[in-house]
PDB file of C-alpha atoms in Angstrom:
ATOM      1  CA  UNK A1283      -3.713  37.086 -18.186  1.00  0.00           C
ATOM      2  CA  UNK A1284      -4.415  40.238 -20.052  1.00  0.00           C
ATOM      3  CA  UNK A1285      -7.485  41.751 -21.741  1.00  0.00           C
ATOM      4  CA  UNK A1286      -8.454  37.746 -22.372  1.00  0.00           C
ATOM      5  CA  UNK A1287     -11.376  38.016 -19.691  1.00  0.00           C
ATOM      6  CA  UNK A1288     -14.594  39.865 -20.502  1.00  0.00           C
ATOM      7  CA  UNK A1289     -15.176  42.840 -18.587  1.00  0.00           C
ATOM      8  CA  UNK A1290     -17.161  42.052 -15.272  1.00  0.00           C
ATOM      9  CA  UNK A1291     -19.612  44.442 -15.813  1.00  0.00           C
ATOM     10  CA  UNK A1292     -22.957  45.456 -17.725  1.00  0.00           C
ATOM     11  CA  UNK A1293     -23.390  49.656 -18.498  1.00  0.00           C
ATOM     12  CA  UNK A1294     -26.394  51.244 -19.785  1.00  0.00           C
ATOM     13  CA  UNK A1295     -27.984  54.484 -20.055  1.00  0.00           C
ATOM     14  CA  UNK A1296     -31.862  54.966 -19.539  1.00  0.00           C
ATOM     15  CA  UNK A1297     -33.655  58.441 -19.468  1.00  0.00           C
ATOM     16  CA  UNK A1298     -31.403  60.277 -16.866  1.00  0.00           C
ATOM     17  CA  UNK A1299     -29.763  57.417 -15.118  1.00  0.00           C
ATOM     18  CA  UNK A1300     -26.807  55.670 -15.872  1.00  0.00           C
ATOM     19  CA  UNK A1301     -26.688  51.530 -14.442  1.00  0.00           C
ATOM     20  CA  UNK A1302     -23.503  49.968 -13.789  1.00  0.00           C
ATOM     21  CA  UNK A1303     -24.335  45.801 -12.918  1.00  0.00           C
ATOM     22  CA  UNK A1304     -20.781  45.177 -11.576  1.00  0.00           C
ATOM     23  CA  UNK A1305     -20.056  41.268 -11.350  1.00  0.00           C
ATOM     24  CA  UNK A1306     -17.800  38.810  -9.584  1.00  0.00           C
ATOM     25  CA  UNK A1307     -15.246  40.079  -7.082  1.00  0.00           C
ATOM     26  CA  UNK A1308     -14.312  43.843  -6.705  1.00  0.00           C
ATOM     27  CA  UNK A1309     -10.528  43.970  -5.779  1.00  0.00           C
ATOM     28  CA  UNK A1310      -7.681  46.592  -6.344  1.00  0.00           C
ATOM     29  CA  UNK A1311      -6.899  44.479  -9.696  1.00  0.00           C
ATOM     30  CA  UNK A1312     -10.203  44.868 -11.551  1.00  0.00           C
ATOM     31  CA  UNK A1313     -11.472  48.189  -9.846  1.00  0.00           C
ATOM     32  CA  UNK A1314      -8.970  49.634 -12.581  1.00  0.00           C
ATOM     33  CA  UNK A1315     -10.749  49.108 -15.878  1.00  0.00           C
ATOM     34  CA  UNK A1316     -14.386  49.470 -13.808  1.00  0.00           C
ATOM     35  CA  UNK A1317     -13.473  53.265 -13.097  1.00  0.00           C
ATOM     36  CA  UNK A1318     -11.934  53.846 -16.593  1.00  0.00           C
ATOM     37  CA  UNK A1319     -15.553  52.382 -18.435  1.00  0.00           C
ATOM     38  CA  UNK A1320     -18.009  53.799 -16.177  1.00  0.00           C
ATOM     39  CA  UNK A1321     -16.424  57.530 -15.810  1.00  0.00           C
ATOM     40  CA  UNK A1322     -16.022  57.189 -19.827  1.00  0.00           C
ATOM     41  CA  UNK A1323     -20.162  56.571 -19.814  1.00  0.00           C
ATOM     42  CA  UNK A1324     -20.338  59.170 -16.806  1.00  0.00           C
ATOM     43  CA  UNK A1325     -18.543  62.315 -18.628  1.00  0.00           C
ATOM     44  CA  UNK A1326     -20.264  60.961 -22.141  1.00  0.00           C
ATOM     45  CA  UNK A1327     -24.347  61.241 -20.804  1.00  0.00           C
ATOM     46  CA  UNK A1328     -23.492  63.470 -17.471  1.00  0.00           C
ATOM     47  CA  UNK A1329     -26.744  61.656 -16.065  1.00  0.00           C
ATOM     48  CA  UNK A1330     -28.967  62.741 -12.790  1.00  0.00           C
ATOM     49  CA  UNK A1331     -27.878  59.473 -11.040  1.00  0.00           C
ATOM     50  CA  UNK A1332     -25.592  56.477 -11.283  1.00  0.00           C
ATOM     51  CA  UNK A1333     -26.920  53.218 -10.163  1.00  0.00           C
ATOM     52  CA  UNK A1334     -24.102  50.953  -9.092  1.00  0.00           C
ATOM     53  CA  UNK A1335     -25.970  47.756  -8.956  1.00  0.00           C
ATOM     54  CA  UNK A1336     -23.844  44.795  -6.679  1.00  0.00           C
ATOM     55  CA  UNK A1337     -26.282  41.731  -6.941  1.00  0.00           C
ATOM     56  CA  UNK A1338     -23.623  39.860  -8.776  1.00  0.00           C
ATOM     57  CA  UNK A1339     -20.569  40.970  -6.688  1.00  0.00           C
ATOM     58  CA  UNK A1340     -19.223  38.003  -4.459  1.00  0.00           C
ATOM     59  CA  UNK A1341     -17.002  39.493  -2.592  1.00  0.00           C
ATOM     60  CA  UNK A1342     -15.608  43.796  -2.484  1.00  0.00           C
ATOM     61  CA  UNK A1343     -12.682  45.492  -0.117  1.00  0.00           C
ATOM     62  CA  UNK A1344     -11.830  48.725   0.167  1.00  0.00           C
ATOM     63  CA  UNK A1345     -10.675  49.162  -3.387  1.00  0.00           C
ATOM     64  CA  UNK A1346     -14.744  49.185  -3.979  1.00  0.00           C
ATOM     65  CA  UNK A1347     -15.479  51.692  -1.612  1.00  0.00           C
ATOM     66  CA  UNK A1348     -12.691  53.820  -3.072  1.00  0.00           C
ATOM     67  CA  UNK A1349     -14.553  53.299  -6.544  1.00  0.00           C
ATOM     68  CA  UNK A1350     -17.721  54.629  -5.487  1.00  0.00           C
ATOM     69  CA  UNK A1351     -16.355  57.544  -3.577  1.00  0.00           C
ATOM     70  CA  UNK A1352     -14.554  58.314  -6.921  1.00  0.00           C
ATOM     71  CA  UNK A1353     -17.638  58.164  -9.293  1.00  0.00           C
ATOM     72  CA  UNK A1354     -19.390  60.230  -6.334  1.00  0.00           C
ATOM     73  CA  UNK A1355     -16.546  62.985  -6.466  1.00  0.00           C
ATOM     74  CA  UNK A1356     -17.418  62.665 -10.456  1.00  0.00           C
ATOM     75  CA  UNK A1357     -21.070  62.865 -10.567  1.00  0.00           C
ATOM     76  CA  UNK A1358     -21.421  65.118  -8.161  1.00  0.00           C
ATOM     77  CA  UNK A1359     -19.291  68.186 -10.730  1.00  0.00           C
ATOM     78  CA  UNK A1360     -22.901  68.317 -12.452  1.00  0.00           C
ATOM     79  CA  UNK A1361     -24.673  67.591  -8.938  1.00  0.00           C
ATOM     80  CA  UNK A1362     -25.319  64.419  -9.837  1.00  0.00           C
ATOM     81  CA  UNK A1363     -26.674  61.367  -6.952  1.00  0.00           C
ATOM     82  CA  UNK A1364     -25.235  57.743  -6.582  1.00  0.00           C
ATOM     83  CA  UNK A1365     -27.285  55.002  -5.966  1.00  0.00           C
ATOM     84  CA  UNK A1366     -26.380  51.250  -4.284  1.00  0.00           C
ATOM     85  CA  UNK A1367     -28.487  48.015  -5.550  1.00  0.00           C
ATOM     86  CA  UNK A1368     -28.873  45.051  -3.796  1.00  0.00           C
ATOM     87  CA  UNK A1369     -25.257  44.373  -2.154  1.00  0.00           C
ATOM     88  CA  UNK A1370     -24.831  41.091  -0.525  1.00  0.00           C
ATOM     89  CA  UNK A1371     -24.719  41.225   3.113  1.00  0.00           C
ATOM     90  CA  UNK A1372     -20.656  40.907   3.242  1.00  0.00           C
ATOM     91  CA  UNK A1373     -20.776  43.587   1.029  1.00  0.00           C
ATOM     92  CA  UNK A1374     -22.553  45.728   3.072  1.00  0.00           C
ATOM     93  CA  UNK A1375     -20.450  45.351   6.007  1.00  0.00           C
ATOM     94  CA  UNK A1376     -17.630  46.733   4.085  1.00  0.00           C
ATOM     95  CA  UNK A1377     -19.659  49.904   2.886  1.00  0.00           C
ATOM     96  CA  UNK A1378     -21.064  50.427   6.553  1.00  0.00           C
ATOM     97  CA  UNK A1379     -17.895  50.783   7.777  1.00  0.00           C
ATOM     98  CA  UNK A1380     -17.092  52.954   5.387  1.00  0.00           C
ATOM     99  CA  UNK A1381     -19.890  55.154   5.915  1.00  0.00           C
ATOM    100  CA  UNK A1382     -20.902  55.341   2.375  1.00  0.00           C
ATOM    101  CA  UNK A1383     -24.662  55.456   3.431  1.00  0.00           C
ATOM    102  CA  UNK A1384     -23.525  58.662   4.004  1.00  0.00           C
ATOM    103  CA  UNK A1385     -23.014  59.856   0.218  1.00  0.00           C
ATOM    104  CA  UNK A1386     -25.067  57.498  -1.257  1.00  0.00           C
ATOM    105  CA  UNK A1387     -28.537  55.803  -0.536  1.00  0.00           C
ATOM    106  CA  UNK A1388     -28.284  52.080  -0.539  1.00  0.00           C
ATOM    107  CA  UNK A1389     -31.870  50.166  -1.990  1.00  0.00           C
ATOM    108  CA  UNK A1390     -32.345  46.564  -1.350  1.00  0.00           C
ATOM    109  CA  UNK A1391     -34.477  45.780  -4.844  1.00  0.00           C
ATOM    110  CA  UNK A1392     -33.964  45.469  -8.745  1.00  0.00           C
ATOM    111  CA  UNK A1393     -33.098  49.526 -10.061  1.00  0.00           C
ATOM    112  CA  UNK A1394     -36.306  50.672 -11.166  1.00  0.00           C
ATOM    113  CA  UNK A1395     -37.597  50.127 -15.244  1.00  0.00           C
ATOM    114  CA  UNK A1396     -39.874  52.700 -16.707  1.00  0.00           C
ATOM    115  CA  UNK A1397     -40.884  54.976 -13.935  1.00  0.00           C
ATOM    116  CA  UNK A1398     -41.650  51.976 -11.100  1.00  0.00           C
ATOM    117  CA  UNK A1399     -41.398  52.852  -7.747  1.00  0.00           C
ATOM    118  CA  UNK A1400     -41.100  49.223  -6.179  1.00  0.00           C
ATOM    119  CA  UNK A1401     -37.470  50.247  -4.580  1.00  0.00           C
ATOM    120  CA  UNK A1402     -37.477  50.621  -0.866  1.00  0.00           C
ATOM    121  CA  UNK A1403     -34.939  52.066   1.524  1.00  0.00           C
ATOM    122  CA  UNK A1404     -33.118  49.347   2.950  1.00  0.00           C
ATOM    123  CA  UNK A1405     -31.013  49.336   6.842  1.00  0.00           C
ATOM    124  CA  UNK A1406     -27.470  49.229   6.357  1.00  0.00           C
TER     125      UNK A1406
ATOM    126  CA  UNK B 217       0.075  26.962  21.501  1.00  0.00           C
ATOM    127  CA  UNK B 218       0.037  24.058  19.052  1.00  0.00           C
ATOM    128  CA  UNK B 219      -0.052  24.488  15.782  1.00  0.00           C
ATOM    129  CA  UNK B 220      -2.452  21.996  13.959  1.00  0.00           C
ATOM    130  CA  UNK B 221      -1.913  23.248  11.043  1.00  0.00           C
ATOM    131  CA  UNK B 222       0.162  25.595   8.619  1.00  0.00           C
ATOM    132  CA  UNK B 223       1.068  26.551   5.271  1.00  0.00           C
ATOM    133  CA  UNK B 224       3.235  28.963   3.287  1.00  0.00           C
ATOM    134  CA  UNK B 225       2.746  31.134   0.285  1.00  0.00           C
ATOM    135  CA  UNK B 226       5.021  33.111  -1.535  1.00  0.00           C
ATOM    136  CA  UNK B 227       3.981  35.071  -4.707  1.00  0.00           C
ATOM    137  CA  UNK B 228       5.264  37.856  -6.984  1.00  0.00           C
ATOM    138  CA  UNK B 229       3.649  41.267  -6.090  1.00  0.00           C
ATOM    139  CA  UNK B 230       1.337  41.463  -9.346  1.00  0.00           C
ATOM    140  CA  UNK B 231      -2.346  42.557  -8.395  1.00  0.00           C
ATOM    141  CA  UNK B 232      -3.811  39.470 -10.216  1.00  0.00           C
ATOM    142  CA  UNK B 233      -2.592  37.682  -7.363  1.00  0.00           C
ATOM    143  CA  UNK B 234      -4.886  39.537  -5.170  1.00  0.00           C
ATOM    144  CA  UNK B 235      -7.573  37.400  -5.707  1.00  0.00           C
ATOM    145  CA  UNK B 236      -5.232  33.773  -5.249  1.00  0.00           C
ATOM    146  CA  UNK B 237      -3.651  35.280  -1.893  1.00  0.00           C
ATOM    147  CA  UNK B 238      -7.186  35.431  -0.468  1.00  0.00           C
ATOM    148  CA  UNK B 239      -8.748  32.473  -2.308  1.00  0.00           C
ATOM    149  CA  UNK B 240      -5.893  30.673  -0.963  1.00  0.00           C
ATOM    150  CA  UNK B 241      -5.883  31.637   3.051  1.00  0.00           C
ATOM    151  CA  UNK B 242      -9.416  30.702   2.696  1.00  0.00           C
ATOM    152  CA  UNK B 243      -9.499  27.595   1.171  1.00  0.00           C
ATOM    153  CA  UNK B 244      -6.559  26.760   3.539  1.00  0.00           C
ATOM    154  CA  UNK B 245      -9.381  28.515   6.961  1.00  0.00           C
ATOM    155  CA  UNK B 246     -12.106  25.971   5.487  1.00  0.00           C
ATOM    156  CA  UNK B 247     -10.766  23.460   7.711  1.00  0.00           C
ATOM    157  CA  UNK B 248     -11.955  25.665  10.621  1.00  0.00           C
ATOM    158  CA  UNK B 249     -15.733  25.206   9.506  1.00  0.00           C
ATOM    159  CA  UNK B 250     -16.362  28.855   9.391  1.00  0.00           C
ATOM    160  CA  UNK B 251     -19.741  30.722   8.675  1.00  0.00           C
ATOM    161  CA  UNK B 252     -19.912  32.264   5.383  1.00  0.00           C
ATOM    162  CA  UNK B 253     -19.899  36.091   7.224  1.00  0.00           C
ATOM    163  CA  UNK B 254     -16.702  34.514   9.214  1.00  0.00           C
ATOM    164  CA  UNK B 255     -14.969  33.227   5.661  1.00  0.00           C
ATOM    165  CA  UNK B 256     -15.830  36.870   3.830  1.00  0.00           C
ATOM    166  CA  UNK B 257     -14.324  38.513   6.769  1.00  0.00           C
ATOM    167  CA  UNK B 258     -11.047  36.437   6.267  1.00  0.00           C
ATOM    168  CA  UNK B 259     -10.959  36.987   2.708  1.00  0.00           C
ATOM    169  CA  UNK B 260     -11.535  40.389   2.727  1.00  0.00           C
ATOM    170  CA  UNK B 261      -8.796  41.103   5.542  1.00  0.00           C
ATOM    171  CA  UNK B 262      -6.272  38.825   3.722  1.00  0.00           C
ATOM    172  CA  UNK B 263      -7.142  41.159   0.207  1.00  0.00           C
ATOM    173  CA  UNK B 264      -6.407  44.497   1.696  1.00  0.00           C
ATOM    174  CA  UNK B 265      -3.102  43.070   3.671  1.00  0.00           C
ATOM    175  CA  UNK B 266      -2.021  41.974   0.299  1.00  0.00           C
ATOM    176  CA  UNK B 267      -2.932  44.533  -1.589  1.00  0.00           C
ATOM    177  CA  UNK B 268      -1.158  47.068   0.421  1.00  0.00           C
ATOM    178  CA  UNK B 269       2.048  45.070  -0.031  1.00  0.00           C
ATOM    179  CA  UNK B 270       1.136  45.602  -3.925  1.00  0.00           C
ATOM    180  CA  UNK B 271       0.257  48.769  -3.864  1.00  0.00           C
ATOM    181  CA  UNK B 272       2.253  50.567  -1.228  1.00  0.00           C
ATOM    182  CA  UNK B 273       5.327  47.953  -0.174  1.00  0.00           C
ATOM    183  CA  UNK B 274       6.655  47.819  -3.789  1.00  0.00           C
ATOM    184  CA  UNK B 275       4.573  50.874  -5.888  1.00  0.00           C
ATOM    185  CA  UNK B 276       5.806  50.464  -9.496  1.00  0.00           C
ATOM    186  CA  UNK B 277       8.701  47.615  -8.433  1.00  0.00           C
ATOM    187  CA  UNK B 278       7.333  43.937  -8.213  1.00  0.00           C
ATOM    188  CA  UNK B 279       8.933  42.388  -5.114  1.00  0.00           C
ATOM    189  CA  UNK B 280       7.548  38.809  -3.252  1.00  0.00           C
ATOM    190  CA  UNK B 281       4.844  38.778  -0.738  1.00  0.00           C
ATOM    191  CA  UNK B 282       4.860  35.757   1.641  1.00  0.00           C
ATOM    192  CA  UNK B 283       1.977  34.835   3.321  1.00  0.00           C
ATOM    193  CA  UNK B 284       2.701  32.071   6.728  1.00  0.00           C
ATOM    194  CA  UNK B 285      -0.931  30.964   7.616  1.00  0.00           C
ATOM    195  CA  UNK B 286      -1.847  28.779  10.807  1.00  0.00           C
ATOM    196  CA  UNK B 287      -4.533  27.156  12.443  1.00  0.00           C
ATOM    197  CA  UNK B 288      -4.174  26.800  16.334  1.00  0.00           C
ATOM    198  CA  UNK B 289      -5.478  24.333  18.741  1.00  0.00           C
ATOM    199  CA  UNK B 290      -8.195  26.757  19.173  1.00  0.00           C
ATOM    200  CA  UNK B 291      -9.804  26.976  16.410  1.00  0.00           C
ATOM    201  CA  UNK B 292      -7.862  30.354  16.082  1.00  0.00           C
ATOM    202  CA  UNK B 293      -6.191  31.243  13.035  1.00  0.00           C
ATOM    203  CA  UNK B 294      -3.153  33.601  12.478  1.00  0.00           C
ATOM    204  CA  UNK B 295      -1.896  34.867   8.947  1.00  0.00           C
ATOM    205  CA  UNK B 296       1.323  36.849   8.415  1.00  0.00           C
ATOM    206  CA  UNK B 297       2.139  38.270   5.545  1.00  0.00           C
ATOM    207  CA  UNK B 298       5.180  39.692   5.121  1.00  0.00           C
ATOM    208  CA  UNK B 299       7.258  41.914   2.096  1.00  0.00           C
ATOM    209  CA  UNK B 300      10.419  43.609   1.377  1.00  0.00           C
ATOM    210  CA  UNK B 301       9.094  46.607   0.212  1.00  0.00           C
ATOM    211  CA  UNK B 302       9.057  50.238   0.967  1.00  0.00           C
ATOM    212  CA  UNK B 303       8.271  49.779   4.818  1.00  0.00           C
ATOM    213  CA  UNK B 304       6.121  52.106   6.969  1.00  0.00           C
ATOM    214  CA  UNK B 305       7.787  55.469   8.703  1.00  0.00           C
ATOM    215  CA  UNK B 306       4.746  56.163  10.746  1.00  0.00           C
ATOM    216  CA  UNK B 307       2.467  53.033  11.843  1.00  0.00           C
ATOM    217  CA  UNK B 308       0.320  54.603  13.993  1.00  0.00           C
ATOM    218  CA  UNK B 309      -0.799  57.190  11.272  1.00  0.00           C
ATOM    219  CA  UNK B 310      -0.711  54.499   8.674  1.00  0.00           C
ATOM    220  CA  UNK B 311      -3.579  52.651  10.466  1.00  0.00           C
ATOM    221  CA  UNK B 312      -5.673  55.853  10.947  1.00  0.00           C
ATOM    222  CA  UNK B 313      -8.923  55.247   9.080  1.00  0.00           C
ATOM    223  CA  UNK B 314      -9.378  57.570   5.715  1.00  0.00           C
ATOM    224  CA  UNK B 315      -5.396  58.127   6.038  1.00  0.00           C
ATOM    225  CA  UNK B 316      -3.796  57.400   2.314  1.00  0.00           C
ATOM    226  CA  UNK B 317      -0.811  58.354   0.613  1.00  0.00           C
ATOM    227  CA  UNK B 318      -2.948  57.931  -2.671  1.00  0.00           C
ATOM    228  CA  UNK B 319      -3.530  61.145  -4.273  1.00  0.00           C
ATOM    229  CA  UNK B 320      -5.886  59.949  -6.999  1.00  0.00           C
ATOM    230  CA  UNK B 321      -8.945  59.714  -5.064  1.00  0.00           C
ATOM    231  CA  UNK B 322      -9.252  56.148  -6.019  1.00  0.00           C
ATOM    232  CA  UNK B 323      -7.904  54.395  -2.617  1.00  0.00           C
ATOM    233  CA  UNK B 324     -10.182  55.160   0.230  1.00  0.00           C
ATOM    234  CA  UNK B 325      -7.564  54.772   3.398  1.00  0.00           C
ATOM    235  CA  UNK B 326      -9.778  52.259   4.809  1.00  0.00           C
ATOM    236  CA  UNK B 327      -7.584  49.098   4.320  1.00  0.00           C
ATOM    237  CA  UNK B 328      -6.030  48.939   7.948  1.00  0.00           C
ATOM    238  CA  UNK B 329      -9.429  50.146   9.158  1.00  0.00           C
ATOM    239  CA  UNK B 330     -11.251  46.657   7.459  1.00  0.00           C
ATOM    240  CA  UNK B 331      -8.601  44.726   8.778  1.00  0.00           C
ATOM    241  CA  UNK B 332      -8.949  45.959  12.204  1.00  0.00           C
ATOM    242  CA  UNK B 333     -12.908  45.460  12.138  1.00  0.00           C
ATOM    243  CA  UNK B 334     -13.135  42.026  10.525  1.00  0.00           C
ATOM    244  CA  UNK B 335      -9.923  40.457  12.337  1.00  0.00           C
ATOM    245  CA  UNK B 336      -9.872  39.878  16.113  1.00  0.00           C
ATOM    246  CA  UNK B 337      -5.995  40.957  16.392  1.00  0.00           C
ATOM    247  CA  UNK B 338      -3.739  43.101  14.073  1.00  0.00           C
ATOM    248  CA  UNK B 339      -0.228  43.514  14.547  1.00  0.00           C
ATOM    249  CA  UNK B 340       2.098  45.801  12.031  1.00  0.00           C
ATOM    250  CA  UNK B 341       5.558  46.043  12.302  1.00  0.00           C
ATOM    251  CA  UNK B 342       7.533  47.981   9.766  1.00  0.00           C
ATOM    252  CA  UNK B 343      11.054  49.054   9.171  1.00  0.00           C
ATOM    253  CA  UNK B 344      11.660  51.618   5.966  1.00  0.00           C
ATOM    254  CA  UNK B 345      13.826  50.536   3.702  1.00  0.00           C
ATOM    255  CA  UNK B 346      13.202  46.913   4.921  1.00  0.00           C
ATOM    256  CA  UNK B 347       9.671  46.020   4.801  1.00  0.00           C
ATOM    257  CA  UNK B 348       6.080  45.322   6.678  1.00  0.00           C
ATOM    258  CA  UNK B 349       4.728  42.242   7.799  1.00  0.00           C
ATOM    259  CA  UNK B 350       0.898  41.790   8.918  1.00  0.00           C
ATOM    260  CA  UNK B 351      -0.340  39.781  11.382  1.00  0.00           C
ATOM    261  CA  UNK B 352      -3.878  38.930  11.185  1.00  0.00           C
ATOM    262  CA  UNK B 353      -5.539  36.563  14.227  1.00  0.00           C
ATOM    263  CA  UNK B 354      -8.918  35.679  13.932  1.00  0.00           C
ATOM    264  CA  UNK B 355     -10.844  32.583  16.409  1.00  0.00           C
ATOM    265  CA  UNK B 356     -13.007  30.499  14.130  1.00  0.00           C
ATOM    266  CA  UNK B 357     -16.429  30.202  15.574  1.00  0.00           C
ATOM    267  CA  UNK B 358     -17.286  26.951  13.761  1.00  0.00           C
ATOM    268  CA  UNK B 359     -20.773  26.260  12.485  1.00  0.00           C
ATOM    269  CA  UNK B 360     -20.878  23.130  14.767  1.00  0.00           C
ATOM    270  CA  UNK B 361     -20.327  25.067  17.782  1.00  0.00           C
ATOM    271  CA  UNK B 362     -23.319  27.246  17.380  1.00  0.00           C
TER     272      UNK B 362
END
């Protein structure tokens, strides 16, 4: 059951940003190996902003709102911004109640590719 | 109130299992015709019930978790799950929201909190030493009765 399955997520770097496409279900059980590979690519490029992009998360608990607040606490040593993509609306209930529109502005379209500005704020 | 429906679940305390426990209660809630919201509410209670008998109940032990799910006469499910772990000394402060005995920075104290807002009813009793049992109630809406 170990190490057999390929990591559920997709990490890049691009000019200042760093993108983390997380994928499938965000529990207590994977959020584990999420934190360890995106705070490795975190302290490696100390970017301007992390983009946590959801659009292929099917379902999140707490566990994910505890790994955002803890790549917020990161990022924000070198006063650094996190930014949500596209979670699903079940998603979004979770981080409402959470309040993590508070520490981190949530965008309803694709993270922006060489300098376009086609993402808009959307209502959590 | 009759029960038209119920089954029973018991599972090691290994976090891999967080994902059956919940895939399980709701395949077992389909029955019930739920929305998809209604469903993701479900699962998502279920996953941080369970996952605080993982994570808090039995820390580094592994111990059993039983889950006892039901489906009432009206269209109202209730789900207990139940472990022999640690137990709670303090409930009340247990449940307060952003309250966590985690001092990584990685658990956000929320977990009673999402239980309470997606659930209908949530009961906790706990005895230290002896162990917690959850009971989540929930009426199923069903898509037909919209």
């Amino acid at each position: 059951m170990k190490g057999d399955k390929a990591m559920p997520l997709k990490l890049y770097a691009e000019e200042n940003k760093v993108v983390a496409c997380l994928m499938g279900e965000i529990d207590h059980h994977g959020a584990g190996r999420l934190r360890e590979e995106i705070d490795g690519m975190l302290e490696r490029m100390r970017p301007d902003t992390l983009i946590l992009d959801f659009r292929e998360v099917t379902f999140m608990d707490s566990s994910g709102i505890g790994l955002v607040m803890g790549r917020y606490r990161l990022i924000r040593q070198w006063n650094g911004a996190v930014e949500i993509h596209n979670p699903a609306p079940s998603i979004k209930k979770v981080m409402r109640l959470a309040g993590l529109d508070r520490i981190a502005s949530i965008h309803a379209s694709p993270p922006a590719k060489g300098g376009s500005t086609e993402k808009t704020e959307a209502q959590v | 109130m009759k029960v038209c429906n119920e089954m029973k679940l018991s599972f090691p305390s290994r976090s891999a299992n967080e994902a059956f426990a919940r895939t399980a209660v709701s395949a077992f809630a389909a029955a019930l015709d739920p929305t998809i919201e209604e469903l993701a509410d479900l699962k998502t209670a279920v996953s941080e019930a369970v996952t605080n008998a993982i994570v808090h109940a039995y820390q580094e032990q592994i111990g059993m978790v039983y889950i006892h799910a039901k489906i009432l006469e009206n269209s109202r499910i209730v789900i207990r799950i139940r472990d022999k772990g640690c137990g709670i000394a303090d409930v009340k402060q247990a449940m307060e929201p952003l309250y966590t005995t985690c001092t990584t920075g990685e658990r956000s104290g929320l977990g009673f909190a999402v239980m309470e807002a997606f659930m209908d009813k949530v009961k906790v009793r706990s005895q230290v030493g002896r162990g917690t049992t959850v009971t989540l109630e929930k009426t199923i809406l069903s898509k037909g009765a919209e």
